[in-house]
């Protein structure tokens, strides 16, 4: 007879975890469930994306005469609707919205949390059938009442209550942390349930992957150029030369590095000194997960989670992975800036 261990669903898991927080009233649990529900619907649409030429091209009318929405716009609306309807969130900052989306209707006025998110990161990869993701950060609001404001969202990452991502890949996973480790759940599409598949995720040792868009090499700071050379040198004791892997989809690159062991780099360049990635809803949530998995995240000079954000969409150079790998980039960047 085959003995199977019990399946733990995401809902069961977050309810179990809630009991570890004696004063918790279940609001964060409900909020995470709202995110999971929206993720399932977005997943369904992404899986249908390959059929758009049959069912109607995005941006054009489909056979029912409705205009097909671009998937990133669809995902944004789906998460906003789920979070607004759920009632635990009083404002959202999204890559898709220039300003804070504040909820002050009868459902959500009392929501204690705010969410910063990139609803569909790497969306330009969809047409090539490459993995994409949703990234989210959850903060407790700092204002007292009414709809949430920008002030609630401009908090440093150290204040995060929870963060995570969903990867829409060969299977769909939700990975999140509430500050007590990182756990990953795989969606069983036949029943539409996320099941615990990757408990207590940690960066493995040894690690030997580096992920960077080397096409920008000429524009990188000297410290990063030296780090790339360091990765390519032969030194079996430190697992070098490392292997290079780059998808161009942050969630997918980070997720692979978390599972297999590696560093992700998106430096500032001469043209864009702050790089490309957004602090609030790309760097901070991934940095939080990295630290909770025993790793580190830095802008080269400072811990990402300690940066005080000034604007909703500000960018930051980003280096994240196992601690010793990020330490080495920091060392070279700092040496070269003196
Ligand atoms: P997006 O938010 O416009 O999708 O851009 C973010 C994406 C990340 O997923 C990825 O790490 C990065 O852009 C890749 O950028 P590049 O093509 O410059 O390497
Ligand atoms: Mg993005």
Coordinates of N, CA, C and O in Angstrom, one line a residue, residues 195-320:
X195 N -1.3 23.9 -2.9 CA -0.9 22.9 -1.9 C 0.6 23.1 -1.5 O 1.4 23.4 -2.4
X196 N 0.9 23.0 -0.2 CA 2.2 23.2 0.3 C 3.2 22.2 -0.4 O 3.0 21.0 -0.3
X197 N 4.1 22.7 -1.2 CA 5.1 21.8 -1.9 C 6.5 22.1 -1.5 O 7.4 21.2 -1.7
X198 N 6.8 23.3 -1.1 CA 8.2 23.7 -0.7 C 8.2 24.3 0.7 O 8.2 25.6 0.8
X199 N 8.1 23.5 1.7 CA 8.1 24.1 3.1 C 9.5 24.6 3.4 O 10.5 24.1 3.0
X200 N 9.5 25.7 4.2 CA 10.8 26.3 4.7 C 11.9 26.4 3.7 O 12.9 25.8 3.8
X201 N 11.6 27.3 2.7 CA 12.6 27.4 1.6 C 13.8 28.2 2.0 O 13.7 29.2 2.7
X202 N 15.0 27.7 1.7 CA 16.3 28.4 2.0 C 17.2 28.3 0.8 O 17.1 27.4 0.0
X203 N 18.0 29.3 0.6 CA 19.0 29.2 -0.5 C 19.9 28.0 -0.2 O 20.4 27.9 0.9
X204 N 20.1 27.2 -1.2 CA 21.0 26.0 -1.0 C 22.5 26.4 -1.0 O 22.8 27.4 -1.5
X205 N 23.3 25.6 -0.4 CA 24.7 25.7 -0.5 C 25.2 24.4 -1.1 O 24.7 23.3 -0.7
X206 N 26.2 24.3 -2.0 CA 26.8 25.5 -2.6 C 25.8 26.1 -3.7 O 24.9 25.5 -4.0
X207 N 26.2 27.3 -4.1 CA 25.4 28.0 -5.1 C 26.4 28.5 -6.2 O 27.5 28.9 -5.9
X208 N 26.0 28.4 -7.4 CA 26.9 28.8 -8.5 C 26.3 29.4 -9.7 O 26.8 29.2 -10.8
X209 N 25.1 30.1 -9.5 CA 24.5 30.7 -10.7 C 24.6 32.2 -10.5 O 24.5 32.8 -9.4
X210 N 24.9 32.9 -11.6 CA 24.8 34.4 -11.6 C 23.8 34.8 -12.7 O 23.9 34.2 -13.8
X211 N 23.0 35.8 -12.4 CA 21.9 36.2 -13.4 C 22.0 37.7 -13.6 O 21.7 38.4 -12.6
X212 N 22.3 38.1 -14.8 CA 22.4 39.5 -15.1 C 22.3 39.7 -16.6 O 22.6 38.8 -17.3
X213 N 21.7 40.8 -17.0 CA 21.7 41.1 -18.4 C 23.0 41.7 -18.9 O 23.3 42.9 -18.8
X214 N 23.9 40.7 -19.3 CA 25.2 41.1 -19.7 C 25.3 42.0 -20.9 O 26.4 42.6 -21.2
X215 N 24.2 42.1 -21.7 CA 24.2 43.0 -22.8 C 24.5 44.4 -22.4 O 24.9 45.3 -23.2
X216 N 24.2 44.8 -21.1 CA 24.5 46.1 -20.7 C 25.9 46.3 -20.1 O 26.2 47.4 -19.5
X217 N 26.7 45.3 -20.3 CA 28.1 45.3 -19.6 C 28.8 46.6 -19.7 O 29.3 47.2 -18.7
X218 N 28.8 47.2 -20.9 CA 29.6 48.4 -21.1 C 29.1 49.6 -20.2 O 29.9 50.4 -19.9
X219 N 27.9 49.5 -19.8 CA 27.3 50.6 -19.0 C 27.4 50.3 -17.5 O 26.9 51.1 -16.7
X220 N 27.9 49.1 -17.1 CA 27.8 48.8 -15.7 C 28.9 49.5 -14.9 O 30.0 49.9 -15.4
X221 N 28.7 49.7 -13.6 CA 29.8 50.3 -12.7 C 31.0 49.3 -12.7 O 30.8 48.1 -12.9
X222 N 32.1 49.9 -12.4 CA 33.4 49.1 -12.5 C 33.3 47.8 -11.5 O 33.7 46.7 -11.9
X223 N 32.7 48.0 -10.4 CA 32.6 46.9 -9.4 C 31.8 45.7 -10.0 O 32.1 44.6 -9.7
X224 N 30.7 46.0 -10.7 CA 29.9 44.9 -11.3 C 30.7 44.3 -12.4 O 30.7 43.0 -12.5
X225 N 31.4 45.1 -13.2 CA 32.3 44.5 -14.3 C 33.3 43.5 -13.6 O 33.5 42.4 -14.1
X226 N 33.9 43.9 -12.5 CA 34.9 43.0 -11.8 C 34.2 41.8 -11.3 O 34.8 40.7 -11.3
X227 N 32.9 42.0 -10.8 CA 32.2 40.8 -10.2 C 32.0 39.8 -11.3 O 32.1 38.6 -11.1
X228 N 31.6 40.3 -12.5 CA 31.3 39.3 -13.6 C 32.6 38.5 -14.0 O 32.5 37.3 -14.1
X229 N 33.7 39.2 -14.0 CA 35.0 38.5 -14.2 C 35.2 37.5 -13.1 O 35.7 36.4 -13.4
X230 N 35.0 37.9 -11.9 CA 35.2 37.0 -10.7 C 34.3 35.8 -10.9 O 34.8 34.6 -10.7
X231 N 33.1 35.9 -11.4 CA 32.2 34.8 -11.6 C 32.8 33.8 -12.6 O 32.5 32.6 -12.6
X232 N 33.5 34.4 -13.6 CA 34.0 33.6 -14.7 C 35.4 32.9 -14.5 O 35.8 32.2 -15.3
X233 N 36.0 33.3 -13.3 CA 37.3 32.8 -13.1 C 37.3 31.3 -12.6 O 36.2 30.9 -12.1
X234 N 38.4 30.6 -12.8 CA 38.4 29.2 -12.4 C 38.9 29.0 -11.0 O 40.1 29.4 -10.7
X235 N 38.1 28.6 -10.1 CA 38.5 28.3 -8.7 C 37.5 27.3 -8.1 O 36.5 27.7 -7.5
X236 N 37.7 26.0 -8.4 CA 36.8 25.0 -7.9 C 36.4 25.1 -6.5 O 35.3 24.7 -6.1
X237 N 37.3 25.5 -5.6 CA 37.0 25.6 -4.2 C 35.8 26.5 -3.9 O 35.1 26.4 -2.9
X238 N 35.7 27.6 -4.7 CA 34.5 28.5 -4.5 C 33.5 28.3 -5.6 O 32.7 29.2 -5.9
X239 N 33.5 27.1 -6.2 CA 32.5 26.6 -7.2 C 32.6 27.5 -8.5 O 31.6 27.5 -9.3
X240 N 33.7 28.2 -8.7 CA 33.8 28.9 -10.0 C 34.6 28.2 -11.0 O 35.4 27.4 -10.7
X241 N 34.3 28.4 -12.3 CA 33.4 29.5 -12.8 C 31.9 29.1 -12.5 O 31.5 28.0 -12.6
X242 N 31.2 30.2 -12.2 CA 29.7 30.0 -12.0 C 29.1 29.8 -13.4 O 29.7 30.0 -14.4
X243 N 27.8 29.4 -13.3 CA 27.1 29.3 -14.5 C 26.1 30.5 -14.7 O 25.6 31.0 -13.7
X244 N 25.9 30.9 -15.9 CA 25.1 32.1 -16.2 C 23.7 31.7 -16.6 O 23.6 30.9 -17.5
X245 N 22.7 32.3 -16.0 CA 21.3 32.0 -16.4 C 20.5 33.3 -16.3 O 20.5 33.9 -15.2
X246 N 19.8 33.7 -17.3 CA 19.0 34.9 -17.3 C 17.8 34.8 -18.2 O 17.9 34.6 -19.4
X247 N 16.7 34.9 -17.5 CA 15.4 34.8 -18.2 C 14.9 36.1 -18.7 O 14.3 36.3 -19.7
X248 N 15.1 37.1 -17.8 CA 14.6 38.5 -18.1 C 13.2 38.7 -17.5 O 12.4 39.5 -17.9
X249 N 12.9 37.9 -16.5 CA 11.6 37.9 -15.8 C 12.0 37.7 -14.3 O 12.4 36.7 -13.9
X250 N 11.9 38.8 -13.5 CA 12.5 38.9 -12.2 C 12.0 37.7 -11.3 O 12.8 37.0 -10.7
X251 N 10.7 37.4 -11.3 CA 10.2 36.4 -10.4 C 10.8 35.0 -10.8 O 11.3 34.3 -10.0
X252 N 10.9 34.8 -12.1 CA 11.4 33.5 -12.6 C 12.9 33.4 -12.3 O 13.4 32.3 -11.9
X253 N 13.6 34.5 -12.6 CA 15.1 34.4 -12.3 C 15.3 34.2 -10.8 O 16.2 33.4 -10.4
X254 N 14.6 35.0 -10.0 CA 14.8 34.9 -8.5 C 14.4 33.5 -8.0 O 15.1 32.9 -7.2
X255 N 13.3 33.0 -8.5 CA 12.7 31.7 -8.0 C 13.7 30.6 -8.3 O 14.0 29.8 -7.5
X256 N 14.2 30.6 -9.6 CA 15.2 29.6 -9.9 C 16.5 29.7 -9.0 O 17.0 28.7 -8.5
X257 N 16.9 30.9 -8.8 CA 18.1 31.1 -7.9 C 17.8 30.7 -6.5 O 18.8 30.2 -5.8
X258 N 16.6 30.9 -6.0 CA 16.3 30.4 -4.6 C 16.3 28.9 -4.6 O 16.7 28.3 -3.6
X259 N 15.8 28.2 -5.6 CA 15.8 26.8 -5.6 C 17.1 26.2 -5.9 O 17.5 25.2 -5.2
X260 N 17.9 26.7 -6.8 CA 19.1 26.1 -7.2 C 20.4 26.8 -6.7 O 21.4 26.2 -6.7
X261 N 20.2 28.0 -6.2 CA 21.4 28.7 -5.6 C 22.1 29.6 -6.5 O 22.8 29.2 -7.4
X262 N 21.8 30.9 -6.4 CA 22.4 31.9 -7.2 C 22.1 33.3 -6.9 O 21.2 33.6 -6.1
X263 N 22.8 34.2 -7.5 CA 22.7 35.6 -7.3 C 22.0 36.3 -8.5 O 22.3 35.9 -9.6
X264 N 21.1 37.2 -8.2 CA 20.5 38.0 -9.3 C 21.0 39.5 -9.2 O 21.1 40.0 -8.1
X265 N 21.4 40.0 -10.3 CA 21.9 41.4 -10.3 C 21.2 42.3 -11.3 O 21.1 41.9 -12.5
X266 N 20.7 43.4 -10.9 CA 20.2 44.4 -11.8 C 20.8 45.8 -11.4 O 20.3 46.5 -10.6
X267 N 22.0 46.1 -11.9 CA 22.8 47.2 -11.5 C 22.2 48.5 -12.0 O 21.4 48.5 -13.0
X268 N 22.7 49.6 -11.4 CA 22.5 50.9 -12.1 C 23.4 51.0 -13.3 O 24.4 50.2 -13.3
X269 N 23.1 51.8 -14.3 CA 24.0 51.9 -15.4 C 24.4 53.4 -15.6 O 23.8 54.3 -14.9
X270 N 25.2 53.7 -16.5 CA 25.6 55.1 -16.7 C 24.3 55.9 -17.2 O 24.1 57.0 -16.7
X271 N 23.5 55.2 -18.0 CA 22.3 55.9 -18.4 C 21.2 56.0 -17.3 O 20.5 57.0 -17.2
X272 N 21.1 54.9 -16.6 CA 20.0 54.8 -15.5 C 20.7 54.4 -14.2 O 20.8 53.2 -13.8
X273 N 21.2 55.4 -13.5 CA 22.0 55.1 -12.3 C 21.2 54.3 -11.2 O 21.8 53.6 -10.4
X274 N 19.9 54.4 -11.2 CA 19.1 53.6 -10.3 C 18.6 52.3 -10.9 O 17.7 51.7 -10.3
X275 N 19.1 51.9 -12.0 CA 18.7 50.6 -12.6 C 17.3 50.7 -13.1 O 16.8 51.8 -13.5
X276 N 16.6 49.6 -13.1 CA 15.3 49.5 -13.8 C 14.2 49.1 -12.7 O 13.0 49.5 -12.9
X277 N 14.6 48.3 -11.8 CA 13.5 47.7 -10.9 C 13.0 48.7 -9.9 O 13.7 49.5 -9.4
X278 N 11.7 48.5 -9.6 CA 11.0 49.4 -8.7 C 11.2 49.0 -7.2 O 11.0 47.8 -6.9
X279 N 11.5 49.9 -6.4 CA 11.8 49.6 -5.0 C 10.6 49.0 -4.2 O 10.6 48.0 -3.6
X280 N 9.4 49.7 -4.4 CA 8.3 49.3 -3.5 C 7.7 47.9 -3.9 O 7.3 47.2 -3.0
X281 N 7.6 47.6 -5.1 CA 6.8 46.4 -5.5 C 7.6 45.4 -6.3 O 7.1 44.4 -6.7
X282 N 8.9 45.6 -6.5 CA 9.8 44.6 -7.1 C 10.9 44.3 -6.1 O 11.1 43.1 -5.7
X283 N 11.7 45.3 -5.7 CA 12.9 45.0 -4.9 C 12.5 44.6 -3.5 O 13.0 43.6 -2.9
X284 N 11.6 45.4 -2.8 CA 11.3 45.1 -1.4 C 10.7 43.8 -1.1 O 11.2 43.0 -0.3
X285 N 9.7 43.4 -1.9 CA 9.1 42.0 -1.6 C 10.1 40.9 -1.8 O 10.2 39.9 -1.1
X286 N 10.9 41.0 -2.9 CA 11.9 40.0 -3.2 C 13.0 40.0 -2.2 O 13.4 38.9 -1.7
X287 N 13.4 41.2 -1.7 CA 14.4 41.3 -0.7 C 13.9 40.6 0.6 O 14.7 39.9 1.3
X288 N 12.7 40.8 0.9 CA 12.1 40.3 2.2 C 12.1 38.7 2.1 O 12.5 38.1 3.1
X289 N 11.7 38.2 0.9 CA 11.7 36.7 0.8 C 13.2 36.2 0.8 O 13.5 35.2 1.5
X290 N 14.1 37.0 0.2 CA 15.5 36.6 0.2 C 16.1 36.5 1.6 O 16.7 35.5 2.0
X291 N 15.8 37.5 2.4 CA 16.3 37.5 3.8 C 15.7 36.4 4.6 O 16.3 35.7 5.4
X292 N 14.4 36.2 4.4 CA 13.7 35.1 5.1 C 14.2 33.7 4.7 O 14.0 32.8 5.5
X293 N 14.8 33.7 3.5 CA 15.3 32.4 3.1 C 16.8 32.3 3.4 O 17.5 31.4 2.8
X294 N 17.3 33.1 4.3 CA 18.7 33.1 4.7 C 19.7 33.9 3.8 O 20.9 33.8 4.0
X295 N 19.1 34.6 2.8 CA 20.0 35.4 1.9 C 20.0 36.9 2.3 O 19.7 37.3 3.4
X296 N 20.3 37.6 1.2 CA 20.6 39.1 1.5 C 20.1 39.8 0.2 O 20.1 39.3 -0.9
X297 N 19.8 41.1 0.4 CA 19.4 42.0 -0.7 C 20.0 43.4 -0.5 O 19.8 43.9 0.6
X298 N 20.6 43.9 -1.5 CA 21.3 45.2 -1.3 C 21.2 46.0 -2.6 O 20.9 45.5 -3.7
X299 N 21.4 47.4 -2.4 CA 21.5 48.2 -3.6 C 23.0 48.4 -4.0 O 23.3 49.2 -4.8
X300 N 23.8 47.6 -3.3 CA 25.3 47.7 -3.5 C 26.0 48.4 -2.3 O 27.1 48.1 -2.1
X301 N 25.2 49.2 -1.6 CA 25.8 50.0 -0.5 C 24.9 49.9 0.7 O 25.4 50.2 1.8
X302 N 23.7 49.5 0.6 CA 22.7 49.6 1.7 C 21.8 48.5 1.6 O 21.4 48.0 0.4
X303 N 21.3 47.9 2.7 CA 20.3 46.9 2.7 C 19.0 47.5 2.1 O 18.5 48.6 2.5
X304 N 18.4 46.7 1.1 CA 17.2 47.2 0.4 C 16.1 47.6 1.4 O 15.5 48.6 1.3
X305 N 15.9 46.7 2.4 CA 14.8 46.9 3.3 C 14.9 48.1 4.2 O 14.0 48.5 4.9
X306 N 16.1 48.7 4.2 CA 16.3 49.9 5.1 C 16.2 51.2 4.3 O 16.3 52.3 4.9
X307 N 15.9 51.1 3.0 CA 15.8 52.4 2.2 C 14.4 53.0 2.5 O 13.4 52.3 2.4
X308 N 14.5 54.3 2.8 CA 13.2 55.0 3.0 C 12.7 55.5 1.6 O 13.3 56.4 1.0
X309 N 11.6 55.0 1.2 CA 11.1 55.4 -0.1 C 10.6 56.8 -0.1 O 10.0 57.3 0.8
X310 N 10.8 57.5 -1.3 CA 10.3 58.9 -1.4 C 9.2 59.0 -2.3 O 8.3 59.8 -2.2
X311 N 9.2 58.1 -3.4 CA 8.1 58.1 -4.3 C 7.6 56.7 -4.6 O 8.4 55.7 -4.4
X312 N 6.4 56.6 -5.1 CA 5.8 55.3 -5.3 C 6.5 54.4 -6.3 O 6.6 53.2 -6.1
X313 N 7.1 55.0 -7.4 CA 7.6 54.2 -8.4 C 9.1 54.3 -8.5 O 9.7 54.1 -9.6
X314 N 9.8 54.7 -7.4 CA 11.2 54.9 -7.5 C 12.0 53.6 -7.8 O 11.5 52.5 -7.4
X315 N 13.1 53.7 -8.4 CA 13.9 52.5 -8.8 C 15.1 52.4 -7.9 O 15.5 53.3 -7.3
X316 N 15.7 51.2 -8.0 CA 16.9 50.9 -7.2 C 17.7 49.9 -7.9 O 17.2 48.9 -8.4
X317 N 19.1 50.1 -7.8 CA 19.9 48.9 -8.2 C 19.6 47.8 -7.3 O 19.2 48.0 -6.1
X318 N 19.7 46.5 -7.8 CA 19.3 45.4 -7.0 C 20.2 44.2 -7.1 O 20.5 43.8 -8.2
X319 N 20.7 43.7 -5.9 CA 21.5 42.6 -5.9 C 21.0 41.6 -4.8 O 20.9 42.0 -3.7
X320 N 20.6 40.4 -5.2 CA 20.0 39.5 -4.2 C 20.4 38.1 -4.4 O 20.5 37.6 -5.6

